[in-house]
PDB file of C-alpha atoms (C1' of nucleotides) in Angstrom:
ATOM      1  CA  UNK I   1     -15.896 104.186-131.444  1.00 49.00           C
ATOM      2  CA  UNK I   2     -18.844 106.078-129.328  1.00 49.00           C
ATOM      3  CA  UNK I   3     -21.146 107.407-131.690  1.00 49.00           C
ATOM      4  CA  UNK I   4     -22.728 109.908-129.049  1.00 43.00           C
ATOM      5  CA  UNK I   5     -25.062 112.752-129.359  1.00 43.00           C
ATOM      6  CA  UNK I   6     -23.740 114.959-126.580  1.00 46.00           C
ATOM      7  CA  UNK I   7     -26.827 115.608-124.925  1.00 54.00           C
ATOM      8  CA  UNK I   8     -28.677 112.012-125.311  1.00 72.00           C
ATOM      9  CA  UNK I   9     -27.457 108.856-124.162  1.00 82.00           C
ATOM     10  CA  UNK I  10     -24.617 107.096-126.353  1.00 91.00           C
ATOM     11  CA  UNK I  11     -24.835 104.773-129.050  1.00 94.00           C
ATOM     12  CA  UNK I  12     -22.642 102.033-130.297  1.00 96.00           C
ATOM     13  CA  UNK I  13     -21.891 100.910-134.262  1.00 96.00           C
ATOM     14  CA  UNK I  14     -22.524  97.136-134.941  1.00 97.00           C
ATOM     15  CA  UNK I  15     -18.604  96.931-134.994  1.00 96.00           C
ATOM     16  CA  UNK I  16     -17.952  98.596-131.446  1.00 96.00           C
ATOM     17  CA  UNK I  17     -21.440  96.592-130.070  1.00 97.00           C
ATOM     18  CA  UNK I  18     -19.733  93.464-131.446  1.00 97.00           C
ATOM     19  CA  UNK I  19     -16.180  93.913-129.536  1.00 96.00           C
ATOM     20  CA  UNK I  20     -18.347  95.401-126.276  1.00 97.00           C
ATOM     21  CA  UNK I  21     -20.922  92.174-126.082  1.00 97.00           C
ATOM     22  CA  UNK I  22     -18.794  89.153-127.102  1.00 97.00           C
ATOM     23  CA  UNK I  23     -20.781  88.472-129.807  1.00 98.00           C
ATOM     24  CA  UNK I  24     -19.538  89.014-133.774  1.00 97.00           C
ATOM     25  CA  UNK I  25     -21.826  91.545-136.136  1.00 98.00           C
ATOM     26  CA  UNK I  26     -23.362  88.586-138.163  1.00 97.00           C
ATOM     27  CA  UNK I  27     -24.271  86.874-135.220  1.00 98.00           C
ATOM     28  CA  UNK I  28     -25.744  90.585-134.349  1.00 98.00           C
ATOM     29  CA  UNK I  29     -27.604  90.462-137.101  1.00 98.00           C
ATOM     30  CA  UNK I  30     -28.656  87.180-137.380  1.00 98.00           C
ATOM     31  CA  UNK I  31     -29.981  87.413-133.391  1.00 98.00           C
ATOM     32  CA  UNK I  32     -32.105  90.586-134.992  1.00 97.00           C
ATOM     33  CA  UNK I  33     -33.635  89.065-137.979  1.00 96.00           C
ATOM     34  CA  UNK I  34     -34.358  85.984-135.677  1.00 96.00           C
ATOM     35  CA  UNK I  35     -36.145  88.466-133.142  1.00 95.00           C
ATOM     36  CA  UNK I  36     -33.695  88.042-130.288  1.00 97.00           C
ATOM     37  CA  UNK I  37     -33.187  91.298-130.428  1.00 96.00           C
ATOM     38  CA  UNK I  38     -35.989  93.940-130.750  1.00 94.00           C
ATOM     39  CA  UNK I  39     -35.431  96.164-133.348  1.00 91.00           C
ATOM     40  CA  UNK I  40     -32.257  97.763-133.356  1.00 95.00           C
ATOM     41  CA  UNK I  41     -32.280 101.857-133.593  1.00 95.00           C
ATOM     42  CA  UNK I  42     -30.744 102.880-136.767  1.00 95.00           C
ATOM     43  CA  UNK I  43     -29.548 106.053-138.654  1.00 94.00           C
ATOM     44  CA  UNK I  44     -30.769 108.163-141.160  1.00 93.00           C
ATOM     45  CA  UNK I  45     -28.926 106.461-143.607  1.00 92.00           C
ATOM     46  CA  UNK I  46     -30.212 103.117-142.024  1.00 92.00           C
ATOM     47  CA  UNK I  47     -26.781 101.740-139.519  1.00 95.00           C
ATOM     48  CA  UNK I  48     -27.611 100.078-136.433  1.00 97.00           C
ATOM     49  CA  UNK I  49     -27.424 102.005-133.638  1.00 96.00           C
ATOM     50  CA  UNK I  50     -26.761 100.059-130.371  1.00 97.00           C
ATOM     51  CA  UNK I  51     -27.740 101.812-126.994  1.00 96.00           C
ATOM     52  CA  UNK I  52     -26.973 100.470-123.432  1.00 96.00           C
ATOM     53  CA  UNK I  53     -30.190  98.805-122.843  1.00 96.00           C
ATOM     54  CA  UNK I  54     -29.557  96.528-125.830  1.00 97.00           C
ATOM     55  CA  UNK I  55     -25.972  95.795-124.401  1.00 97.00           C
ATOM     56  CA  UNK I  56     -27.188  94.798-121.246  1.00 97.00           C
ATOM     57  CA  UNK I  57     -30.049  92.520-123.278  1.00 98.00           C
ATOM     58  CA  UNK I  58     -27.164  91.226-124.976  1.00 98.00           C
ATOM     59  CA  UNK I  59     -24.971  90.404-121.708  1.00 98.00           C
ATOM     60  CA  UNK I  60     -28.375  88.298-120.830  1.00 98.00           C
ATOM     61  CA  UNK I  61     -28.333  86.551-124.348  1.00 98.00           C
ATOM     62  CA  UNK I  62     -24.585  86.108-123.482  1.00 98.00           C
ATOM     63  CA  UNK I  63     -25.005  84.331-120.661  1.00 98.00           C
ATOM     64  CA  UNK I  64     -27.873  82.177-121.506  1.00 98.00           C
ATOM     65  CA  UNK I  65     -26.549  80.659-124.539  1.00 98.00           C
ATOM     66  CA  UNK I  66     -22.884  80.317-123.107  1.00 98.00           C
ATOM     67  CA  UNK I  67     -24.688  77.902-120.378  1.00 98.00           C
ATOM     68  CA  UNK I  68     -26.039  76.088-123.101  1.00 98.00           C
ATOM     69  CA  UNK I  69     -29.319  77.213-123.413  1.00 98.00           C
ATOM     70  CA  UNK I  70     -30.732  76.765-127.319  1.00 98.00           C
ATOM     71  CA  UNK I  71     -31.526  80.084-129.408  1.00 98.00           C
ATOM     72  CA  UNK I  72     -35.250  78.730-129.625  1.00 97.00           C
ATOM     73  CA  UNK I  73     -35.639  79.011-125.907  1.00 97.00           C
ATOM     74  CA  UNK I  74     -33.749  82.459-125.692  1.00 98.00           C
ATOM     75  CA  UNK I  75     -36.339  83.489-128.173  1.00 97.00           C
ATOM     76  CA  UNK I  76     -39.408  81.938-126.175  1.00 98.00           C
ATOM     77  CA  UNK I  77     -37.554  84.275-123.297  1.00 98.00           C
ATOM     78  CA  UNK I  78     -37.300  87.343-125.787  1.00 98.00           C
ATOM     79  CA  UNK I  79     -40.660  86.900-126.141  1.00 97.00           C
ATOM     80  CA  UNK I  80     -41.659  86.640-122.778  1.00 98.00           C
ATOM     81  CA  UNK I  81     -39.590  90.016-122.191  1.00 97.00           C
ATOM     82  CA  UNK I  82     -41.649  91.949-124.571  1.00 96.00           C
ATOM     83  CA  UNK I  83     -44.983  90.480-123.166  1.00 96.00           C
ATOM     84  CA  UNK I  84     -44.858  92.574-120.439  1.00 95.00           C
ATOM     85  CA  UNK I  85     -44.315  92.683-116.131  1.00 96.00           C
ATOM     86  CA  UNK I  86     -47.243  89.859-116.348  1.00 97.00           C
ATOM     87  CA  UNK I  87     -44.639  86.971-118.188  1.00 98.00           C
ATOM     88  CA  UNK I  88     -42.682  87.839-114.808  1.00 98.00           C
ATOM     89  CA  UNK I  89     -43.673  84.590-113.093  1.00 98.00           C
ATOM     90  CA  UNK I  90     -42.861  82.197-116.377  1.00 98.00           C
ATOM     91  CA  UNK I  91     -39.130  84.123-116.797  1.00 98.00           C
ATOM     92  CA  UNK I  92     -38.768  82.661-113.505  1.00 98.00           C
ATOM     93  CA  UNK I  93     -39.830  79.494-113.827  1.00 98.00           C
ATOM     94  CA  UNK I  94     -37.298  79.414-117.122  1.00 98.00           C
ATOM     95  CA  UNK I  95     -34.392  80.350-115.443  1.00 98.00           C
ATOM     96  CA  UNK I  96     -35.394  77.772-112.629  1.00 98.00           C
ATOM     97  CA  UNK I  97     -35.334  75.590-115.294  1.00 98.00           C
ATOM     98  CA  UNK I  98     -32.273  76.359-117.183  1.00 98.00           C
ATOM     99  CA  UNK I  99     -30.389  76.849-113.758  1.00 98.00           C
ATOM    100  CA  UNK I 100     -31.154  72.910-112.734  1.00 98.00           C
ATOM    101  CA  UNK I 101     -29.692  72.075-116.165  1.00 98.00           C
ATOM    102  CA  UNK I 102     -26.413  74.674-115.583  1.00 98.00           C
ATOM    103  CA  UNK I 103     -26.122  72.893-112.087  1.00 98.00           C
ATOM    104  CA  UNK I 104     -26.526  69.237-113.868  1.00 98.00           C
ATOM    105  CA  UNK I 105     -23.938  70.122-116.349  1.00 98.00           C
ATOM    106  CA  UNK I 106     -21.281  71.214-113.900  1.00 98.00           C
ATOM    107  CA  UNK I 107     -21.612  68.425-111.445  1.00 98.00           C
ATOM    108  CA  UNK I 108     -21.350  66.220-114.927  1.00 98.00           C
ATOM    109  CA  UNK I 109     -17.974  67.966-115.748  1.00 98.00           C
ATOM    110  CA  UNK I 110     -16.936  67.683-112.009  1.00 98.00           C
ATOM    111  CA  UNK I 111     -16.836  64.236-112.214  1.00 98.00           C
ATOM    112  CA  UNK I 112     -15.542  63.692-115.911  1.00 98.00           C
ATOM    113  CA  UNK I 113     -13.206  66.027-114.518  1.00 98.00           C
ATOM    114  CA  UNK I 114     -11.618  63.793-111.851  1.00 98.00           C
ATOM    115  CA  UNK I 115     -11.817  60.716-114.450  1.00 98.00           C
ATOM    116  CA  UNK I 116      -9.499  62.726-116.370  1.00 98.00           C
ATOM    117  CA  UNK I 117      -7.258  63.398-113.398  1.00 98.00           C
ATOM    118  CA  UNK I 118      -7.025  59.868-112.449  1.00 98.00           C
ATOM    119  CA  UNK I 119      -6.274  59.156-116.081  1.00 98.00           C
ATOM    120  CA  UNK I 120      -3.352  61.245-116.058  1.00 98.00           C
ATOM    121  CA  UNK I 121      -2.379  59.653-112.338  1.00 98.00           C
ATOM    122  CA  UNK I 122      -2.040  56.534-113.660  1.00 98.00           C
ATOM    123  CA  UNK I 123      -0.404  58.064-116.774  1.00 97.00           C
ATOM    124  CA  UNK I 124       2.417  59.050-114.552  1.00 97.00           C
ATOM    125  CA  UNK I 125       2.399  56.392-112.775  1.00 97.00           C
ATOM    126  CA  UNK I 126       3.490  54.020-115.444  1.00 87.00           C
TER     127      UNK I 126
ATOM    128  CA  UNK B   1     -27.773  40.073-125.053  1.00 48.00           C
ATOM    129  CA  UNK B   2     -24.492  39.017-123.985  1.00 49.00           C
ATOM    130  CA  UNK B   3     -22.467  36.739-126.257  1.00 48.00           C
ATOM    131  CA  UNK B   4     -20.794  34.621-124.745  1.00 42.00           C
ATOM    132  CA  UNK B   5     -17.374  31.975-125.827  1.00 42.00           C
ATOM    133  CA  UNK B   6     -18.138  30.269-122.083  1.00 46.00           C
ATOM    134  CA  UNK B   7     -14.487  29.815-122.137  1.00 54.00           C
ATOM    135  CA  UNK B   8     -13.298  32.981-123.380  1.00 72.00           C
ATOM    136  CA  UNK B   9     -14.008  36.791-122.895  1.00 81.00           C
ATOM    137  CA  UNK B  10     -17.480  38.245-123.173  1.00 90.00           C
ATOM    138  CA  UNK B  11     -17.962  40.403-126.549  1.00 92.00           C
ATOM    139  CA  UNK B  12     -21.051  42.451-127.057  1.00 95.00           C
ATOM    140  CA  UNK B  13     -22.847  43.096-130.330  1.00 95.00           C
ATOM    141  CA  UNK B  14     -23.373  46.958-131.377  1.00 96.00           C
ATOM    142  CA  UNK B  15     -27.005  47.116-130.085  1.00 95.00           C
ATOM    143  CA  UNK B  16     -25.798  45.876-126.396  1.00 95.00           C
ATOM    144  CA  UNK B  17     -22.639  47.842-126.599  1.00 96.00           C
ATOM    145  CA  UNK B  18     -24.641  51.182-127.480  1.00 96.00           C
ATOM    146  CA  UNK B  19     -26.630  50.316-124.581  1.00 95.00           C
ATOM    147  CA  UNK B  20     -23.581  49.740-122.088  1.00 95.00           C
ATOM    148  CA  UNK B  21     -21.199  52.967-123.183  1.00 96.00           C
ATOM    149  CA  UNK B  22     -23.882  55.613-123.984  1.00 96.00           C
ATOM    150  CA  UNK B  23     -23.248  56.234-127.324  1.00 97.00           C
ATOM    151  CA  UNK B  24     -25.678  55.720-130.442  1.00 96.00           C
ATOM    152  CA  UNK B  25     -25.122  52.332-133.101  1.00 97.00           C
ATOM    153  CA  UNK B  26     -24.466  55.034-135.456  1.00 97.00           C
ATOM    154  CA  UNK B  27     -21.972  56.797-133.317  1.00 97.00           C
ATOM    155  CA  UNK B  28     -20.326  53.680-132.490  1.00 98.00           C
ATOM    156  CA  UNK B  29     -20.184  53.166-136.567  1.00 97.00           C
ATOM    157  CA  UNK B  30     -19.085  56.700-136.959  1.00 97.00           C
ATOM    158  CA  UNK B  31     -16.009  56.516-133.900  1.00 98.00           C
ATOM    159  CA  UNK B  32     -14.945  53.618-135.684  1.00 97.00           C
ATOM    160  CA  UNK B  33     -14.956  54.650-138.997  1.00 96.00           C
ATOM    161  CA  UNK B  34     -12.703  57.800-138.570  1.00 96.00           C
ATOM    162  CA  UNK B  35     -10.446  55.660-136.840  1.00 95.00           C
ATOM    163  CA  UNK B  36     -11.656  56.796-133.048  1.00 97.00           C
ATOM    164  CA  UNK B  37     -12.137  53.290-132.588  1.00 96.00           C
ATOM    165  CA  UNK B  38      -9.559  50.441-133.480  1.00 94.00           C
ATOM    166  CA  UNK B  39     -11.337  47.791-135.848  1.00 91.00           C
ATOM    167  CA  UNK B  40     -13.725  46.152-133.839  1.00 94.00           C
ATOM    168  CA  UNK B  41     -13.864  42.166-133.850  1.00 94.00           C
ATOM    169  CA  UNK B  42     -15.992  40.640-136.028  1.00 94.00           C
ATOM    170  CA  UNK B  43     -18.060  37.608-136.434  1.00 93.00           C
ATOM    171  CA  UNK B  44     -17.639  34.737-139.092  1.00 92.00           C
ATOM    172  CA  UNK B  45     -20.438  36.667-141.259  1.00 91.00           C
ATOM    173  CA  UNK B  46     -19.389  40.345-140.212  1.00 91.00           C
ATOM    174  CA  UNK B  47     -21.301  41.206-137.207  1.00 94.00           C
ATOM    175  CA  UNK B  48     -19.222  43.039-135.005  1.00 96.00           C
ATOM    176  CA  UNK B  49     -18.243  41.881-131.476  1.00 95.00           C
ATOM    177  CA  UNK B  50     -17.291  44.460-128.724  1.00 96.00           C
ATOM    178  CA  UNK B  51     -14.986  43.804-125.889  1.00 95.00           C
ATOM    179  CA  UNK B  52     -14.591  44.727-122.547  1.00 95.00           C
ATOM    180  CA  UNK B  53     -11.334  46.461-123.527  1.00 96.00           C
ATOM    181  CA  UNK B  54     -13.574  48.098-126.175  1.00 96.00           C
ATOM    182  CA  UNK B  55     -15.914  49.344-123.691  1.00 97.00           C
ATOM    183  CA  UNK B  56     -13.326  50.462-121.546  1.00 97.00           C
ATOM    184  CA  UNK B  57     -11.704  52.783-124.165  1.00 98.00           C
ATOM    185  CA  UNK B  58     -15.497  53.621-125.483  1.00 98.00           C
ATOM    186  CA  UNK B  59     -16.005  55.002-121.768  1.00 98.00           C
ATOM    187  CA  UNK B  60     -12.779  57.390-121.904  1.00 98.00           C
ATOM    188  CA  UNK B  61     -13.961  58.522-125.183  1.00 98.00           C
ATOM    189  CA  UNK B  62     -17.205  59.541-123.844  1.00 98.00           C
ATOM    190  CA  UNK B  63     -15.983  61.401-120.819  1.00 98.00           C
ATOM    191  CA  UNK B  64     -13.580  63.077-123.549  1.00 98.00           C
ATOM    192  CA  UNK B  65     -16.603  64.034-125.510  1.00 98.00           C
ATOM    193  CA  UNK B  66     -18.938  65.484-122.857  1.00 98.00           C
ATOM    194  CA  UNK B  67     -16.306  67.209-121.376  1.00 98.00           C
ATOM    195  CA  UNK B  68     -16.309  69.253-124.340  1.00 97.00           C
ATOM    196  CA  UNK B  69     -13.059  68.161-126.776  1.00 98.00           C
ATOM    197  CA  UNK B  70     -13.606  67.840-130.719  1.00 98.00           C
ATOM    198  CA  UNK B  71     -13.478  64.450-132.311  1.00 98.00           C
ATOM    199  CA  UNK B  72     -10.835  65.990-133.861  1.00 96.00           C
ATOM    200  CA  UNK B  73      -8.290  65.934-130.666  1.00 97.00           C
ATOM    201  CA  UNK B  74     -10.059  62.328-129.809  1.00 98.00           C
ATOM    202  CA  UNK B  75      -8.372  61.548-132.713  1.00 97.00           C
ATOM    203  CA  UNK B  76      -4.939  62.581-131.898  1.00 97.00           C
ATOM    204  CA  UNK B  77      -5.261  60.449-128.836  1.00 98.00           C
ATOM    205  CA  UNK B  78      -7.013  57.518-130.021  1.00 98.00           C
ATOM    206  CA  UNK B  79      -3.454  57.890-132.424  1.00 97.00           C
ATOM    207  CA  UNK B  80      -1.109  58.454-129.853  1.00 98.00           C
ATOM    208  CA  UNK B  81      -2.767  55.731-127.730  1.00 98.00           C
ATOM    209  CA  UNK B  82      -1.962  53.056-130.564  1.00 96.00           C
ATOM    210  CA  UNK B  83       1.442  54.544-131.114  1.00 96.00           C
ATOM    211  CA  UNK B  84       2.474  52.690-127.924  1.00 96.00           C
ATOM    212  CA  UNK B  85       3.614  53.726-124.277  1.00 97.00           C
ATOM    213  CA  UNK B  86       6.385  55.852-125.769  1.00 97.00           C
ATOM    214  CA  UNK B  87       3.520  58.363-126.806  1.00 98.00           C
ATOM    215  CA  UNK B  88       2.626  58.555-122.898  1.00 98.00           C
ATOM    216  CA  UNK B  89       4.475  62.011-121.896  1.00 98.00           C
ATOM    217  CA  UNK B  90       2.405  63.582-124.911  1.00 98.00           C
ATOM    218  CA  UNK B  91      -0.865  61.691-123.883  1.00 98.00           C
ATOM    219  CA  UNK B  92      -0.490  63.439-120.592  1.00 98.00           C
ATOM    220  CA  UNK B  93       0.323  66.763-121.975  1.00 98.00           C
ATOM    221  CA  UNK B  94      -2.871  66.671-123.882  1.00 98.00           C
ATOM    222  CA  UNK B  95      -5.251  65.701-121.294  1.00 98.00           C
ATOM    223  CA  UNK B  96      -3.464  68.441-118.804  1.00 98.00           C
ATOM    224  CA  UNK B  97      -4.458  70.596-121.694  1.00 98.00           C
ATOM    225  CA  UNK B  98      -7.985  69.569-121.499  1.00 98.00           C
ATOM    226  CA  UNK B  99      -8.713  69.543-118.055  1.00 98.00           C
ATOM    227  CA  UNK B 100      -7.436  73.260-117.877  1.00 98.00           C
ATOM    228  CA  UNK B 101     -10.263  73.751-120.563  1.00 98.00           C
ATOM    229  CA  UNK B 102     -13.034  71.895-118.779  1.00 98.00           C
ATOM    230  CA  UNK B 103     -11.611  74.048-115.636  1.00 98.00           C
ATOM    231  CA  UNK B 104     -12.270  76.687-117.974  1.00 98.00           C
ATOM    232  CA  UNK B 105     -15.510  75.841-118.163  1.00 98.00           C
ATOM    233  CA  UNK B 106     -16.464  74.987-115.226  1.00 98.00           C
ATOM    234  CA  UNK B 107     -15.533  78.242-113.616  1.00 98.00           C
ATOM    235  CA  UNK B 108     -17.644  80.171-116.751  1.00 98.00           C
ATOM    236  CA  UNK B 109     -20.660  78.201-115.692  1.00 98.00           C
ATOM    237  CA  UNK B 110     -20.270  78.952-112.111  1.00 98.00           C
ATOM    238  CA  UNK B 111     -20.199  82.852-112.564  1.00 98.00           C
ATOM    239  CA  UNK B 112     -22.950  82.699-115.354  1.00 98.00           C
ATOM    240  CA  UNK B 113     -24.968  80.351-113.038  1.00 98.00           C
ATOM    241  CA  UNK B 114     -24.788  83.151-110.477  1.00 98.00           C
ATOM    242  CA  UNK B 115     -25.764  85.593-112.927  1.00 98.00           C
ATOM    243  CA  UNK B 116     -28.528  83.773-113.870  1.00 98.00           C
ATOM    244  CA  UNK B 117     -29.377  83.248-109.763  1.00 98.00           C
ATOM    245  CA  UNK B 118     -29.329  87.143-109.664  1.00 98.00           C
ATOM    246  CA  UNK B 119     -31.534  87.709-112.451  1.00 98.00           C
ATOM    247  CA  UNK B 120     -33.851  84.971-111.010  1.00 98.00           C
ATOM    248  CA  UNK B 121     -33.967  87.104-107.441  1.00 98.00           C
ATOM    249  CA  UNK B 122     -34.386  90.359-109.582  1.00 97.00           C
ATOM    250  CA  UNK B 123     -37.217  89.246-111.321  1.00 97.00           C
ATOM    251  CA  UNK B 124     -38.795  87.738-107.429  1.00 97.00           C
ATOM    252  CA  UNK B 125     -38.232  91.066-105.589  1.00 97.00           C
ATOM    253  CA  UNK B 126     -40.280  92.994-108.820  1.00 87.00           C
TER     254      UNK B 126
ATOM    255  C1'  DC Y   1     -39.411  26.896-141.408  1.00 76.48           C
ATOM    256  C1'  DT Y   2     -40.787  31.345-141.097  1.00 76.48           C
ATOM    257  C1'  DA Y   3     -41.429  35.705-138.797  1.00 76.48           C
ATOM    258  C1'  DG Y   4     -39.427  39.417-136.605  1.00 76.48           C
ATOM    259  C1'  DG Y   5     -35.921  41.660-134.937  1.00 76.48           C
ATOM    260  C1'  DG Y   6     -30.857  42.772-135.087  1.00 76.48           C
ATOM    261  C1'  DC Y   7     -26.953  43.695-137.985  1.00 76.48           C
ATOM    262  C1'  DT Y   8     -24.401  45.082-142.509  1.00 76.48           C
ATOM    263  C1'  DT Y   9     -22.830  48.818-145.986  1.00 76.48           C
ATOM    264  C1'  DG Y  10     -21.829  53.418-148.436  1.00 76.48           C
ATOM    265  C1'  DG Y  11     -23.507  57.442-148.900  1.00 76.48           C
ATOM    266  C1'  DA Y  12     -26.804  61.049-148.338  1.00 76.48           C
ATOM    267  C1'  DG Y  13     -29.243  64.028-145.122  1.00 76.48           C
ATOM    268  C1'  DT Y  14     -29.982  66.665-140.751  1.00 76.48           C
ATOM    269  C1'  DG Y  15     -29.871  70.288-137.120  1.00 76.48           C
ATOM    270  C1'  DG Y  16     -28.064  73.973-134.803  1.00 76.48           C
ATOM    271  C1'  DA Y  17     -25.805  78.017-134.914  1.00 76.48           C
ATOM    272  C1'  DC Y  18     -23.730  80.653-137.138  1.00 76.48           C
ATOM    273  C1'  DT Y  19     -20.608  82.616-141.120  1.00 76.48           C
ATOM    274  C1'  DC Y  20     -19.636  84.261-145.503  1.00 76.48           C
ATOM    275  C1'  DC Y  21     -20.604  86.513-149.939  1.00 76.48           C
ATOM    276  C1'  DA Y  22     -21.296  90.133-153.480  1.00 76.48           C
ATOM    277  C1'  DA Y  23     -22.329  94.443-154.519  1.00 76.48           C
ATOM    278  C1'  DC Y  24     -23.064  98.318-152.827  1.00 76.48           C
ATOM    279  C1'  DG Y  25     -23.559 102.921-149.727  1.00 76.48           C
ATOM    280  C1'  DC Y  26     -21.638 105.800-146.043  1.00 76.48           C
ATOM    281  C1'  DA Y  27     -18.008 107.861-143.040  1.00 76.48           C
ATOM    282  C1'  DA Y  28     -14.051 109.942-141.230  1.00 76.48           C
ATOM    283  C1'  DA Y  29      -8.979 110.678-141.488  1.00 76.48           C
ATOM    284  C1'  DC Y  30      -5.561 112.815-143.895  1.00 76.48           C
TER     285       DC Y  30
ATOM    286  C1'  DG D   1     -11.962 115.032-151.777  1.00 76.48           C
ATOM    287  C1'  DT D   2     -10.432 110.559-152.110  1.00 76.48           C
ATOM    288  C1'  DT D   3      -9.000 106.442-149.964  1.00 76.48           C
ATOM    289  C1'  DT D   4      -9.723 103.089-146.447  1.00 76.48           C
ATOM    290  C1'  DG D   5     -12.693 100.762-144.046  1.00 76.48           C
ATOM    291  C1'  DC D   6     -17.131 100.160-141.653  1.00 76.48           C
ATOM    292  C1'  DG D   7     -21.852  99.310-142.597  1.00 76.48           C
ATOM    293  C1'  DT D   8     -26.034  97.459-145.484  1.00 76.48           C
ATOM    294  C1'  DT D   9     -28.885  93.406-147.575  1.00 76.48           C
ATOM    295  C1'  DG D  10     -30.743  88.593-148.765  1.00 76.48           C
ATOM    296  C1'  DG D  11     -29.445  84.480-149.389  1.00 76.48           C
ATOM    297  C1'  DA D  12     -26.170  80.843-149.786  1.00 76.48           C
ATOM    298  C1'  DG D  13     -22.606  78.167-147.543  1.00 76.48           C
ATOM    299  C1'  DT D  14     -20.061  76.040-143.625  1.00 76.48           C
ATOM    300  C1'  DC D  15     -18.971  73.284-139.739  1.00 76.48           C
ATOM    301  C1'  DC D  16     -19.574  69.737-136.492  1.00 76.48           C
ATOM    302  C1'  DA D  17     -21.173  65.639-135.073  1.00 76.48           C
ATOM    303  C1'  DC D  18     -23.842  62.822-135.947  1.00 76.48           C
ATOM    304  C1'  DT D  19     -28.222  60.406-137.965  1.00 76.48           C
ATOM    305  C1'  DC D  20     -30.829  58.232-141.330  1.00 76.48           C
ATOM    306  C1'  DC D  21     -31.641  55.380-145.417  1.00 76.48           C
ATOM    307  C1'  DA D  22     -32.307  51.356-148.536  1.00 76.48           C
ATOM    308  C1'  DA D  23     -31.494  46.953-149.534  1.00 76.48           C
ATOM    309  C1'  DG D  24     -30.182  43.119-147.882  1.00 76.48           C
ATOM    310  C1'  DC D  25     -28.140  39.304-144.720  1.00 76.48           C
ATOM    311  C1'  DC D  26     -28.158  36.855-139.980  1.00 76.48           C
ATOM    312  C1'  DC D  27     -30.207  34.746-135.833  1.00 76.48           C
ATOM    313  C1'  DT D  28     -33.303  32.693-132.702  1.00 76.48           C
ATOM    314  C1'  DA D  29     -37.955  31.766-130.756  1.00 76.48           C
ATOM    315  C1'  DG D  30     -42.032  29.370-131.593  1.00 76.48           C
TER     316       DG D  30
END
DNA sequence: CTAGGGCTTGGAGTGGACTCCAACGCAAAC
DNA sequence: GTTTGCGTTGGAGTCCACTCCAAGCCCTAG
């Protein structure tokens, strides 16, 4: 459920930012109170109120740690983030970094890949 | 250290083992413990003694690992291997199974690796 | 023959990343 | 206007796969 104000830009509940990022509410919260997340807007009555830029954060967070890249290091890229345009040249040099170890991993599952293929060969082969 | 029956087969004790397959003393311990490993030789006094065979097995367990499937399924195999050739159909089934996962995988890394190549460029052309 | 390293055990502890809980307030559908 | 369910908190618990420990035995080089 959009919880919009007409006029502003929309707003998601921790239960329809959950289903929209991949990610469940406690591990919402948990990225919050770990400072993965800035601050989330909330109500009056003090719900979280997700807005786009957050989902798009989270789409970032998504992708990081679904290549494998530890929470500590998302959160020395959080940081980073909120430093400013001058941590620009680091946040490269991270994903540089975390890129070579996406690219090591895949050429590692490549070839465990075709071990298991030829393991199955010779399965049907017998 | 290789050890050696000149006339026989070479075994290898756990420290020279660990070293050949990858995998920790402790891990070797632990795989044979929960039964991922048949019981290994053993010396007069109680030392274990790895064979090649061993090492063999110990090699498809570790591309089984890193490719991502829970000691749990190892299990299963490691059961269906000693249940004899008559377990071979389901033997392939399973790793089919699995290499569809690690394709899986493989193809999630790729498209988050290219994410991660366009948030690199973003971040050069700022 | 002794020093130093390698090996043994059962069981407890670790690390990472969540995941669940109780006890409660708020919301929106009928 | 009440029921059904979504949201809140701090803190405890879970899961996986190891990893470490103490106390002690074994082995070989000097």
């Amino acid at each position: 459920m959009l919880v919009a104000d007409n006029a502003t830009a929309p707003t998601y509940t921790i239960g329809e930012c959950a289903r929209r990022s991949g990610f469940t509410m406690d591990t919402l919260r948990y990225y919050e109170r770990i400072g993965l997340i800035d601050a989330v807007g909330r109500t009056a009555t003090g719900q979280r109120r997700f807005t786009d830029g957050d989902l798009e954060w989270l789409g970032t967070l998504k992708c990081l740690r679904d290549t494998g890249m530890p929470v500590e290091q998302m959160a020395r890229f959080a940081d980073l983030v909120r430093d400013g345009d001058h941590t620009i040249p680091e946040r490269i040099r991270l994903l540089e970094t975390h890129r070579l170890a996406v690219d090591d991993r895949m050429a590692d599952l490549a070839a465990k890949r075709d071990y298991i293929s030829g393991k199955i060969d010779y399965y049907r082969s017998v």
